[in-house]
PDB file of C-alpha atoms in Angstrom:
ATOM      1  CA  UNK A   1       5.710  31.416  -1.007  1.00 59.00           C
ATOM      2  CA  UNK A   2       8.124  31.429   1.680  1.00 82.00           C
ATOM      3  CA  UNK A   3       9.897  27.788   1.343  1.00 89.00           C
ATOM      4  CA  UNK A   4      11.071  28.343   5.119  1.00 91.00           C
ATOM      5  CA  UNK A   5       7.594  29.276   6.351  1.00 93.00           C
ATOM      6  CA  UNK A   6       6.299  25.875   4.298  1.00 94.00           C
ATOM      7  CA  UNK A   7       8.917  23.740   5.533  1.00 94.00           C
ATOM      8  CA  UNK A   8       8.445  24.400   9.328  1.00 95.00           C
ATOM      9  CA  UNK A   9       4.651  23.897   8.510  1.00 95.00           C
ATOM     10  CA  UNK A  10       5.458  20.629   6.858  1.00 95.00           C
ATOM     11  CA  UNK A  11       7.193  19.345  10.172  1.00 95.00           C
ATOM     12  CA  UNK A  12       4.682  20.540  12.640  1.00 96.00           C
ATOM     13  CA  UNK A  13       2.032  19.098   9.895  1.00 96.00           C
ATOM     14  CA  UNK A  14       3.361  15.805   9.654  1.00 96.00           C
ATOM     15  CA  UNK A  15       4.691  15.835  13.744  1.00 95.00           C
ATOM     16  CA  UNK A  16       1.277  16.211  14.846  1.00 96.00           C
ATOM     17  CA  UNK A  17       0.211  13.340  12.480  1.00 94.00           C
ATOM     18  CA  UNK A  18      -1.665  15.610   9.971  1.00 96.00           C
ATOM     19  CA  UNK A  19      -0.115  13.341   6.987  1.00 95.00           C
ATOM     20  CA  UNK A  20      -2.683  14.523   4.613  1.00 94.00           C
ATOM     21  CA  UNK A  21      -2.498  18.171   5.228  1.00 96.00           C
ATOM     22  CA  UNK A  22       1.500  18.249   5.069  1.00 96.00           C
ATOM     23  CA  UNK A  23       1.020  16.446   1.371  1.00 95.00           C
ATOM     24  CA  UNK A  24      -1.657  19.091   0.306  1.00 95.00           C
ATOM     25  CA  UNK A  25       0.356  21.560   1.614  1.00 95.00           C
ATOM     26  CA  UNK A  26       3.386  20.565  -0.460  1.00 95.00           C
ATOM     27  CA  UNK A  27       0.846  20.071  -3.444  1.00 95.00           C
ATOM     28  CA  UNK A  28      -0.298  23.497  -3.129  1.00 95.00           C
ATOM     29  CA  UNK A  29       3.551  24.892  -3.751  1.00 95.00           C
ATOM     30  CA  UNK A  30       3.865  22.280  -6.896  1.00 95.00           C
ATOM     31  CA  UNK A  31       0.720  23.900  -8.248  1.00 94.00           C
ATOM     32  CA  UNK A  32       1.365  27.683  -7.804  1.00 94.00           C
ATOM     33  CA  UNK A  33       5.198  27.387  -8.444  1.00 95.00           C
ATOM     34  CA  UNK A  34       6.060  24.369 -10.086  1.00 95.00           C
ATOM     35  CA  UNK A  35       7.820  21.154 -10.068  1.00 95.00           C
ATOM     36  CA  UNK A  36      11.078  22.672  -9.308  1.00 94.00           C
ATOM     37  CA  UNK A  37      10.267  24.956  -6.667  1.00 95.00           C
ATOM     38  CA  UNK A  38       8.656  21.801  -4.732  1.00 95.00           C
ATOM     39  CA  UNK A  39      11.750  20.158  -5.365  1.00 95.00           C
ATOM     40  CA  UNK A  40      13.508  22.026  -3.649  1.00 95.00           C
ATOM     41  CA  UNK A  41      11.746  22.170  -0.417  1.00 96.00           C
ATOM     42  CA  UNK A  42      11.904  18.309  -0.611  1.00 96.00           C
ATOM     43  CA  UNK A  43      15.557  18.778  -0.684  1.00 95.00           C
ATOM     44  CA  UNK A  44      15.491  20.223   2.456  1.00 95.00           C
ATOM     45  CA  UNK A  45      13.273  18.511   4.115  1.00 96.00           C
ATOM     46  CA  UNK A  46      14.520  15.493   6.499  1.00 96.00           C
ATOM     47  CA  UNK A  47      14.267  12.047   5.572  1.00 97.00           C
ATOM     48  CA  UNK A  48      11.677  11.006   8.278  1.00 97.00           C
ATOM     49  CA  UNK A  49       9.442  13.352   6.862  1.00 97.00           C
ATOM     50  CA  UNK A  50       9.641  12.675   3.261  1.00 97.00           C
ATOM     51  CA  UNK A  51       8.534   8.942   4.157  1.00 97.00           C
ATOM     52  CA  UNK A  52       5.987   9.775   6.622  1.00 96.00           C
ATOM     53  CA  UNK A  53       4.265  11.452   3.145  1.00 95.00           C
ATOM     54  CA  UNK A  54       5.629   9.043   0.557  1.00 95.00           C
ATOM     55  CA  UNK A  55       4.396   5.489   2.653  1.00 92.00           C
ATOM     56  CA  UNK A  56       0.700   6.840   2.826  1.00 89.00           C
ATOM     57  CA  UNK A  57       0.683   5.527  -0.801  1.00 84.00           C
ATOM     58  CA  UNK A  58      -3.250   5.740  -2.339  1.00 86.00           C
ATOM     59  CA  UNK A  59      -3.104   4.295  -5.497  1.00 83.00           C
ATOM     60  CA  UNK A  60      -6.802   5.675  -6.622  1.00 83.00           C
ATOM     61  CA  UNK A  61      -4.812   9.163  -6.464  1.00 84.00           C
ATOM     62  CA  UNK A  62      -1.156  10.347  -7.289  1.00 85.00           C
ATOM     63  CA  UNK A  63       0.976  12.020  -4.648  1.00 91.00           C
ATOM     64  CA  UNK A  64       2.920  14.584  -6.362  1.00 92.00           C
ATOM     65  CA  UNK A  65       6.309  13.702  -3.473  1.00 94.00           C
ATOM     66  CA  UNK A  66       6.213  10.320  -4.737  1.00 95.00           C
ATOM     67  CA  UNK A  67       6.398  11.528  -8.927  1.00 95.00           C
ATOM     68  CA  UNK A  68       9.030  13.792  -7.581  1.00 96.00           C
ATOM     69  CA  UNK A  69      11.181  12.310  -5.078  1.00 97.00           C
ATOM     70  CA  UNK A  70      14.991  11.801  -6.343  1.00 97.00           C
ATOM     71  CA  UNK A  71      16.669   8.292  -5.867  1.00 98.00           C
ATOM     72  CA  UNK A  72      19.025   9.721  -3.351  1.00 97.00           C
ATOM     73  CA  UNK A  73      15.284  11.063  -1.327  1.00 97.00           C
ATOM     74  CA  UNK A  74      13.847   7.926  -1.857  1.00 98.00           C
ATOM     75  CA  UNK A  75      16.929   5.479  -0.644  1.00 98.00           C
ATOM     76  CA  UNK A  76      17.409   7.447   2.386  1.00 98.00           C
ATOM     77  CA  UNK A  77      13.675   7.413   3.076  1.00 97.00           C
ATOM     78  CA  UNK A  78      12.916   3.915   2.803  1.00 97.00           C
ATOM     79  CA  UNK A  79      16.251   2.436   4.909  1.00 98.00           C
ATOM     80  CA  UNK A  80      14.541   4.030   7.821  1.00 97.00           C
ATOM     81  CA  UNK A  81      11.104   2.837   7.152  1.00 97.00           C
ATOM     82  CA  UNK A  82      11.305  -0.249   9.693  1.00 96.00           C
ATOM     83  CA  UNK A  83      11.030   2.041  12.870  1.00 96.00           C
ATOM     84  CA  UNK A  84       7.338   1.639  11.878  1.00 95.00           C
ATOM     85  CA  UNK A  85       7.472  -1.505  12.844  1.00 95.00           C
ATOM     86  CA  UNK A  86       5.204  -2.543  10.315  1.00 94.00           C
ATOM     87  CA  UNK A  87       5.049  -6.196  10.555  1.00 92.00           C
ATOM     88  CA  UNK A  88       3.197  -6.616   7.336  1.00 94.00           C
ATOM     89  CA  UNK A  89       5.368  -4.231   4.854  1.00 95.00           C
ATOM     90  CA  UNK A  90       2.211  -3.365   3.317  1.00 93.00           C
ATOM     91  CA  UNK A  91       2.780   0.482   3.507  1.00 94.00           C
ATOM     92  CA  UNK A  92       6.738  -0.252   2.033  1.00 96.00           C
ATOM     93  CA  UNK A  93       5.545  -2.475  -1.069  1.00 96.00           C
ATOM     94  CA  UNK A  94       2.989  -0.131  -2.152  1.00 94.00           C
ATOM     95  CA  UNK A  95       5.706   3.210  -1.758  1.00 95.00           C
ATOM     96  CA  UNK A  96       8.330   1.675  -3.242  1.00 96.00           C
ATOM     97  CA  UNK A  97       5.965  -0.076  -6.102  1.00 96.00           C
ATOM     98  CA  UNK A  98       4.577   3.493  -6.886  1.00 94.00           C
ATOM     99  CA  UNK A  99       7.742   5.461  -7.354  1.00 96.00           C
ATOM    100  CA  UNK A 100      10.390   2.619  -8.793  1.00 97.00           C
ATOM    101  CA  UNK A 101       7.589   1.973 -11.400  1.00 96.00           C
ATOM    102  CA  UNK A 102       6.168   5.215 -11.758  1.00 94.00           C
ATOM    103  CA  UNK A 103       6.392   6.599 -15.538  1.00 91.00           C
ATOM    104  CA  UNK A 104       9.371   8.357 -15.768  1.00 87.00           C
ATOM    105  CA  UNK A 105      11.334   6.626 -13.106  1.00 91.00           C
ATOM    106  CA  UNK A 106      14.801   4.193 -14.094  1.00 96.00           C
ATOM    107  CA  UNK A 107      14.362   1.406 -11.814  1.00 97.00           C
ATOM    108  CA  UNK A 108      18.114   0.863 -11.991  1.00 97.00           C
ATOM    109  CA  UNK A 109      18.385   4.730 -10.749  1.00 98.00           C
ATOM    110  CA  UNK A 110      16.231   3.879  -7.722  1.00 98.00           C
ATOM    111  CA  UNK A 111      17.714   0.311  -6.758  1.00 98.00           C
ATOM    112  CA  UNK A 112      21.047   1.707  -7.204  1.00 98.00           C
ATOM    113  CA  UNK A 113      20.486   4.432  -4.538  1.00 98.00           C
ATOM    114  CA  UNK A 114      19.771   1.972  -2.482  1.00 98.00           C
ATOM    115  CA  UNK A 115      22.459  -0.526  -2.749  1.00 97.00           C
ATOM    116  CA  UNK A 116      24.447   2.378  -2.046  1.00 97.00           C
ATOM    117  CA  UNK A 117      23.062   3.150   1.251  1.00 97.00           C
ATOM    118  CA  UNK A 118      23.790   0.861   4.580  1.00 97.00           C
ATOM    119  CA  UNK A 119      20.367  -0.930   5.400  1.00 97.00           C
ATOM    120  CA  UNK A 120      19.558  -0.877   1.778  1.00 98.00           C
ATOM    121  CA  UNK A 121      19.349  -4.737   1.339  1.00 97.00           C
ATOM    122  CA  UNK A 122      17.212  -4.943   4.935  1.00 97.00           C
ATOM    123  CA  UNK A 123      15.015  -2.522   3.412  1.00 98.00           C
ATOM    124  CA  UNK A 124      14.085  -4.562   0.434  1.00 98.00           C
ATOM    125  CA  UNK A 125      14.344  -7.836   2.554  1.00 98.00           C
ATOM    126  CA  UNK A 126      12.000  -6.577   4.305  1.00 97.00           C
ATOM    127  CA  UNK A 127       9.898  -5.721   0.574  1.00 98.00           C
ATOM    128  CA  UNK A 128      10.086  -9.529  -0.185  1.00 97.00           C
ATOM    129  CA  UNK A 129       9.547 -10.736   3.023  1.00 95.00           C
ATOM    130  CA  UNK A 130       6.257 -12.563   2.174  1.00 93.00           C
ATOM    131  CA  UNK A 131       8.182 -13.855  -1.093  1.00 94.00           C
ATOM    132  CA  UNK A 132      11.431 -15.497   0.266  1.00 92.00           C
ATOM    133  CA  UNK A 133      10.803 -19.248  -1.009  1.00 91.00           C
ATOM    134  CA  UNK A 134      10.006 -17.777  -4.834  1.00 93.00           C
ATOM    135  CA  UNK A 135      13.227 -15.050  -4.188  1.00 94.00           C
ATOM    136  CA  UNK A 136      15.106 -18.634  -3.358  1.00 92.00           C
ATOM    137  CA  UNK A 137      14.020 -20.462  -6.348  1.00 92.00           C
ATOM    138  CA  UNK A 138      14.835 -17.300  -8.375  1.00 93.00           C
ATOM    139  CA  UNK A 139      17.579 -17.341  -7.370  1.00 92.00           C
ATOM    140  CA  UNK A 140      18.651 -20.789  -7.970  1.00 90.00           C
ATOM    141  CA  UNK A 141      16.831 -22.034 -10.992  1.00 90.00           C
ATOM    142  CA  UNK A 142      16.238 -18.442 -12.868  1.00 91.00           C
ATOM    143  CA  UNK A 143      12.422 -18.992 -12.332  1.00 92.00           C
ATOM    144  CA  UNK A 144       9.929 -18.141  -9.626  1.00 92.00           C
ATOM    145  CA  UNK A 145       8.449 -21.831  -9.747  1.00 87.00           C
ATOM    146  CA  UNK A 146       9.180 -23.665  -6.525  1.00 79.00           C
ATOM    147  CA  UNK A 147       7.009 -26.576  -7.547  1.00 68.00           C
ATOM    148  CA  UNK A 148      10.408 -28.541  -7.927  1.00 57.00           C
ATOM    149  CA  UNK A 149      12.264 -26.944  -5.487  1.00 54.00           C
ATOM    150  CA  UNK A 150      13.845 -29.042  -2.604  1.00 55.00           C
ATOM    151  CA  UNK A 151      14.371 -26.796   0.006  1.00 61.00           C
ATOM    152  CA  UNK A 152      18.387 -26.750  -0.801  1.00 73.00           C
ATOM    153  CA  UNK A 153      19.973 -22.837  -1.115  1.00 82.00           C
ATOM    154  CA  UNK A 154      22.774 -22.089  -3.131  1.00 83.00           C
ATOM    155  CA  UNK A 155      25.698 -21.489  -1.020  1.00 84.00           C
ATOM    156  CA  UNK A 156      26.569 -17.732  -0.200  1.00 83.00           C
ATOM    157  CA  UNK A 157      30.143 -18.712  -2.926  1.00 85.00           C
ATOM    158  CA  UNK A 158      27.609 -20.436  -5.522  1.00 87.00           C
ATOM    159  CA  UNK A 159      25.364 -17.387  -4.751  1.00 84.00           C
ATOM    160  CA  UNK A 160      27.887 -14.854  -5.987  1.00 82.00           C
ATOM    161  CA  UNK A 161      29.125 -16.877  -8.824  1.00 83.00           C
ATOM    162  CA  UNK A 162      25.628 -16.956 -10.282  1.00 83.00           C
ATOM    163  CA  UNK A 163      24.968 -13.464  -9.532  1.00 78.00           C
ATOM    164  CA  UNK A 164      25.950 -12.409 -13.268  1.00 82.00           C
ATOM    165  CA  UNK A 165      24.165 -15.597 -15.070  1.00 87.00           C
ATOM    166  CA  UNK A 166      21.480 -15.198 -18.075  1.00 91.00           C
ATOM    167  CA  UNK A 167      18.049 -14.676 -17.524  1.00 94.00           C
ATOM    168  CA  UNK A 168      15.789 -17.680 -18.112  1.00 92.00           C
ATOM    169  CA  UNK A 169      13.120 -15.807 -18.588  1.00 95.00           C
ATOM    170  CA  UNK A 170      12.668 -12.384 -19.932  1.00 96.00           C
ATOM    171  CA  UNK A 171      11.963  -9.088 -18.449  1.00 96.00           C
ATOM    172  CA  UNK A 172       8.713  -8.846 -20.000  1.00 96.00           C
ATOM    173  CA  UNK A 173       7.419 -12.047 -18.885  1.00 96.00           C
ATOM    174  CA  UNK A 174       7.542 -10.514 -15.127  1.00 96.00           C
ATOM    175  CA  UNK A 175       6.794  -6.595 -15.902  1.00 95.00           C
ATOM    176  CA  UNK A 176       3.882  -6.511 -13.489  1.00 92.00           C
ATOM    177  CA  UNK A 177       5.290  -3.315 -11.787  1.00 94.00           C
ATOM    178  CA  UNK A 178       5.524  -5.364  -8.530  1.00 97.00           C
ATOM    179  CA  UNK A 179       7.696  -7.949  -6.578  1.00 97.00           C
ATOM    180  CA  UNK A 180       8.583  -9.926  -9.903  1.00 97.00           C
ATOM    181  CA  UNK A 181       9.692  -7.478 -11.942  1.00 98.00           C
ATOM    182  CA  UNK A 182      11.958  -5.761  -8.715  1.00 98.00           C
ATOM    183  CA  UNK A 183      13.698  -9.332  -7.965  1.00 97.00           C
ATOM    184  CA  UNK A 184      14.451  -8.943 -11.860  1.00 97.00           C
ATOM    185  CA  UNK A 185      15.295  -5.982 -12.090  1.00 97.00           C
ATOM    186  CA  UNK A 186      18.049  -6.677  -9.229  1.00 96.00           C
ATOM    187  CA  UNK A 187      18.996  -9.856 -10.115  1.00 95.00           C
ATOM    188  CA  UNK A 188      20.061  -9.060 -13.368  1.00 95.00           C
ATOM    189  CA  UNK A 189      20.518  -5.138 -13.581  1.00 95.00           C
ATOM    190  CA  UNK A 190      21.586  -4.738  -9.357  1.00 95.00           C
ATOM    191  CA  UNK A 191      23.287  -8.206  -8.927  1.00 94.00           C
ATOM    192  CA  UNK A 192      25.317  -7.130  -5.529  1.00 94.00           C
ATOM    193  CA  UNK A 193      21.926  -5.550  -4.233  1.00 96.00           C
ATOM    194  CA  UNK A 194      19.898  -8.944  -4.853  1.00 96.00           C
ATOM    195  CA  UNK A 195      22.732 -10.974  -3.617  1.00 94.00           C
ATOM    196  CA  UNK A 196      22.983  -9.040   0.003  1.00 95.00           C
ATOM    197  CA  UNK A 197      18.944  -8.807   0.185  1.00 97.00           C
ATOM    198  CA  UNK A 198      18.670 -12.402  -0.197  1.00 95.00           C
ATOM    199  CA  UNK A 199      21.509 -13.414   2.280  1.00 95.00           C
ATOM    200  CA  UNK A 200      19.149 -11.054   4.722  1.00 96.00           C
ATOM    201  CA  UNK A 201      15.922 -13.121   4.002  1.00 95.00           C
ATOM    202  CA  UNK A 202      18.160 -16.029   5.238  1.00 94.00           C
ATOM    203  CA  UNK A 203      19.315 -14.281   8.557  1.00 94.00           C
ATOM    204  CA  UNK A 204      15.982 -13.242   9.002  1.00 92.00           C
ATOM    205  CA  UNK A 205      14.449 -16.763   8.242  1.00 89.00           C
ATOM    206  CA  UNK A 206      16.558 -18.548  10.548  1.00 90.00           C
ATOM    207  CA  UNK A 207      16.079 -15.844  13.501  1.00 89.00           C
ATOM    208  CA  UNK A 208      12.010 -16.245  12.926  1.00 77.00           C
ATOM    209  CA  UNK A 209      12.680 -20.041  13.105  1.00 74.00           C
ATOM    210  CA  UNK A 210      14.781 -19.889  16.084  1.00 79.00           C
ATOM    211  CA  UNK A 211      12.256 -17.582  17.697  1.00 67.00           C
ATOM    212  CA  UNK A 212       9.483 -20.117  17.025  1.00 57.00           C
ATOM    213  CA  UNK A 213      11.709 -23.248  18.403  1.00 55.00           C
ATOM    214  CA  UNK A 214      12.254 -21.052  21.501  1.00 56.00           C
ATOM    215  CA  UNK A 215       8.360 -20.077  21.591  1.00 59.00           C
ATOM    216  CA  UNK A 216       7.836 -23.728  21.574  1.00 58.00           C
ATOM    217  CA  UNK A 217       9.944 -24.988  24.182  1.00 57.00           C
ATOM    218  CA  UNK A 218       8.969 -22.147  26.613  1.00 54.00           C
ATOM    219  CA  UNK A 219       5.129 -23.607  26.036  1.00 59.00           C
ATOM    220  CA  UNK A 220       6.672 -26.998  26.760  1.00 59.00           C
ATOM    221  CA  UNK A 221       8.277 -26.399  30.075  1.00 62.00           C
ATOM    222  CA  UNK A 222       5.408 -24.336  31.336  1.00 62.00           C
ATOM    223  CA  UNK A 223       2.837 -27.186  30.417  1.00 58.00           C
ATOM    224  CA  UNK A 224       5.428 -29.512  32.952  1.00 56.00           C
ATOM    225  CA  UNK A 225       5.776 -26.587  35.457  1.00 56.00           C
ATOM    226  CA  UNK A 226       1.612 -26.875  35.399  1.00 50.00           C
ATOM    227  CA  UNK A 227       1.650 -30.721  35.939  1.00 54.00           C
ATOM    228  CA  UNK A 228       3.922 -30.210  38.531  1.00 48.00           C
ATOM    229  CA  UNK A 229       1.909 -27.876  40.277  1.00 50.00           C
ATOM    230  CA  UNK A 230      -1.184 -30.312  40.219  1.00 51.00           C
ATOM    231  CA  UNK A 231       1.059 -33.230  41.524  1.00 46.00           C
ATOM    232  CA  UNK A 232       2.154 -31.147  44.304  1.00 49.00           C
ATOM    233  CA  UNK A 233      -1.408 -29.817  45.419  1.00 47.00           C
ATOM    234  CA  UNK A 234      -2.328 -33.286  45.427  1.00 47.00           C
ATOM    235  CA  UNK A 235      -4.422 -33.881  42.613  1.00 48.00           C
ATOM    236  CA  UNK A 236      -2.592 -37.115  41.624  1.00 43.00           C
ATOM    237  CA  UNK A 237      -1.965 -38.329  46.005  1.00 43.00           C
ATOM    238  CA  UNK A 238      -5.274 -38.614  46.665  1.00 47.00           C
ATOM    239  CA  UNK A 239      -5.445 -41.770  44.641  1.00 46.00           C
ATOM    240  CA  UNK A 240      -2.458 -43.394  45.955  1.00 46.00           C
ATOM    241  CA  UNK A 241      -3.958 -42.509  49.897  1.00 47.00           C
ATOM    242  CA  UNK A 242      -7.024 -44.143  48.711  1.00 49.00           C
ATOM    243  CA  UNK A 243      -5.266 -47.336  47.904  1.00 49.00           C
ATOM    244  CA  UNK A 244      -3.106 -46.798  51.042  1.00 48.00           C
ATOM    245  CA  UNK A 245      -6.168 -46.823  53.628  1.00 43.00           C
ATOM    246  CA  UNK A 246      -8.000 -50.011  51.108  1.00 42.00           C
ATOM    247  CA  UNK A 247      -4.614 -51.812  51.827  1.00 39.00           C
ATOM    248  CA  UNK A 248      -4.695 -50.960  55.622  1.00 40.00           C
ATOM    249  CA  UNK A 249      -8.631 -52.169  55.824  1.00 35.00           C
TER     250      UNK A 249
END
């Protein structure tokens, strides 16, 4: 098969939003020429286009990108994943859950890649982003139980300094293939990377609270701009003109 030919139909595949046919397309070339020979095409591929296949994650099926995608592939895939603007991260969890943990992967190989990258730790901010109060406690006590947390954080300096302390609790008490076992994972085996992805959940806690306060007091002063409104129409005068001409009688 012409790699070329299959790579330009990739592109125009996955450009004209044909996800599924680019991915059976690049199954077709694993099947008639191997793992290798599909690896290579995904070497030449662009990033964009890797993810575009690799976030459409089904788990009742394997995707033969996502068994095959390198570290380097999948760090420079996923750093680019917010221009979906996926609010929800749903599509990033389930990618990055299928190939970190996938059979023959090393997590550290993955996590590594990227840490390595810029936008690495906003990328797996954004993976936790539903988790930040249980990556805090982690953080600070070792465990995921924020039943006796107090809302204090461990300074950025106290942050660092505890970046290298002993698990609490064993890997195999959290191997659930999922958010658990990734804060782990990069806590104990990718300290810098947990350490910069939790100092993003921060930045990106305080912005959503500042947006909110903001929200808030925009709601306020347009609730007084209303009242004004009715005062000025007269729907609070009429009253006072009533008591005026009662006076006068």
């Amino acid at each position: 098969m012409n790699h070329l030919a299959l790579i330009a139909k990739t592109q125009s595949l996955i450009a004209a939003g044909d996800i599924a046919g680019a991915e059976s397309a690049l199954t077709e070339l694993a099947d008639a020429e191997g793992d290798r020979a599909l690896m290579v095409v995904l070497d030449q591929l662009a990033p964009k286009d890797i993810l575009a296949v690799m976030r459409e994650y089904d788990p009742s099926r394997e995707s033969v990108v996502n068994l095959l995608v390198t570290p380097e592939q999948f760090a420079q895939a996923i750093v680019i994943e917010k221009r979906y603007k996926d609010l929800t991260h749903t599509h990033l969890r389930g990618m990055v859950n299928s190939i970190v943990f996938r059979e023959d992967a090393d997590p550290v190989a993955f996590l590594t890649a990227v840490g390595d990258l810029e936008g690495g730790s906003e990328a797996m901010a954004n993976y936790f982003a539903e988790k930040w109060a249980r990556i805090e406690a982690f953080a600070r006590t070792g465990s995921f139980d924020t039943v006796e947390e107090d809302g204090e954080m461990l300074s950025e300096q106290a942050l660092l300094a505890s970046a290298y302390a002993s698990p609490k609790i064993e890997l195999d008490e959290v191997a659930d293939q999922d958010w658990m076992e990734l804060a782990w994972r990069m806590r104990y085996e990718c300290p810098d990377l947990f350490t910069e992805t939790l100092l993003v959940l921060r930045a990106q806690a305080r912005a959503h609270h500042l947006g909110a306060q903001d929200e808030e007091e925009a709601e306020q002063e347009q609730d007084t701009r209303m009242e004004t409104r009715d005062t000025d129409r007269g729907g609070s005068t009429p009253a006072a003109r009533d008591d005026d001409e009662e006076s006068a009688i």
